[in-house]
């Protein structure tokens, strides 16, 4: 805190962008990929604003109703629960897509072991054409 750096709140570990928290205010510069918001959980990009999701096992707002199979399929395909909306950058699902089922199951088990945090993260503010373009680029990634 003395240096003005963000200090993690351990009671909110992996619960995503805090409900009602501010978004990045400035626009990305010409050579920037994104501007990070004040909580380090929101990102203003050239294609819209995205938010870190709630990865805790909260049943209403997190991964509490997900199955291990849905989590693994999400990491393999880049789609929510394997068939839903595409995961948006900067989520590095492609870095995990080649992991073994056992490794992905272990990650899921770890996430399920966290304390559940009720936190409704806002939907991304990304226009449909940008989501379609991202989805098309993901189709080129071999799961």
mmCIF file with all atom_site columns, N, CA and C in Angstrom, residues 38 72-73 123 138:
data_model
loop_
_atom_site.group_PDB
_atom_site.id
_atom_site.type_symbol
_atom_site.label_atom_id
_atom_site.label_alt_id
_atom_site.label_comp_id
_atom_site.label_asym_id
_atom_site.label_entity_id
_atom_site.label_seq_id
_atom_site.pdbx_PDB_ins_code
_atom_site.Cartn_x
_atom_site.Cartn_y
_atom_site.Cartn_z
_atom_site.occupancy
_atom_site.B_iso_or_equiv
_atom_site.pdbx_formal_charge
_atom_site.auth_seq_id
_atom_site.auth_comp_id
_atom_site.auth_asym_id
_atom_site.auth_atom_id
_atom_site.pdbx_PDB_model_num
ATOM 1  N N  . UNK A 1 38  ? -8.634  -0.558  -12.518 1.00 0.00 ? 38  UNK A N  1
ATOM 2  C CA . UNK A 1 38  ? -7.999  -0.332  -11.221 1.00 0.00 ? 38  UNK A CA 1
ATOM 3  C C  . UNK A 1 38  ? -7.966  -1.557  -10.302 1.00 0.00 ? 38  UNK A C  1
ATOM 4  N N  . UNK A 1 72  ? -13.269 -29.283 -18.481 1.00 0.00 ? 72  UNK A N  1
ATOM 5  C CA . UNK A 1 72  ? -12.268 -29.802 -19.420 1.00 0.00 ? 72  UNK A CA 1
ATOM 6  C C  . UNK A 1 72  ? -12.629 -29.416 -20.849 1.00 0.00 ? 72  UNK A C  1
ATOM 7  N N  . UNK A 1 73  ? -13.886 -29.551 -21.210 1.00 0.00 ? 73  UNK A N  1
ATOM 8  C CA . UNK A 1 73  ? -14.322 -29.183 -22.562 1.00 0.00 ? 73  UNK A CA 1
ATOM 9  C C  . UNK A 1 73  ? -14.132 -27.693 -22.810 1.00 0.00 ? 73  UNK A C  1
ATOM 10 N N  . UNK A 1 123 ? -21.392 -8.945  -17.768 1.00 0.00 ? 123 UNK A N  1
ATOM 11 C CA . UNK A 1 123 ? -21.138 -9.538  -19.075 1.00 0.00 ? 123 UNK A CA 1
ATOM 12 C C  . UNK A 1 123 ? -20.135 -8.663  -19.824 1.00 0.00 ? 123 UNK A C  1
ATOM 13 N N  . UNK A 1 138 ? -10.614 -18.931 -33.111 1.00 0.00 ? 138 UNK A N  1
ATOM 14 C CA . UNK A 1 138 ? -10.488 -20.099 -32.244 1.00 0.00 ? 138 UNK A CA 1
ATOM 15 C C  . UNK A 1 138 ? -10.696 -21.393 -33.026 1.00 0.00 ? 138 UNK A C  1
#
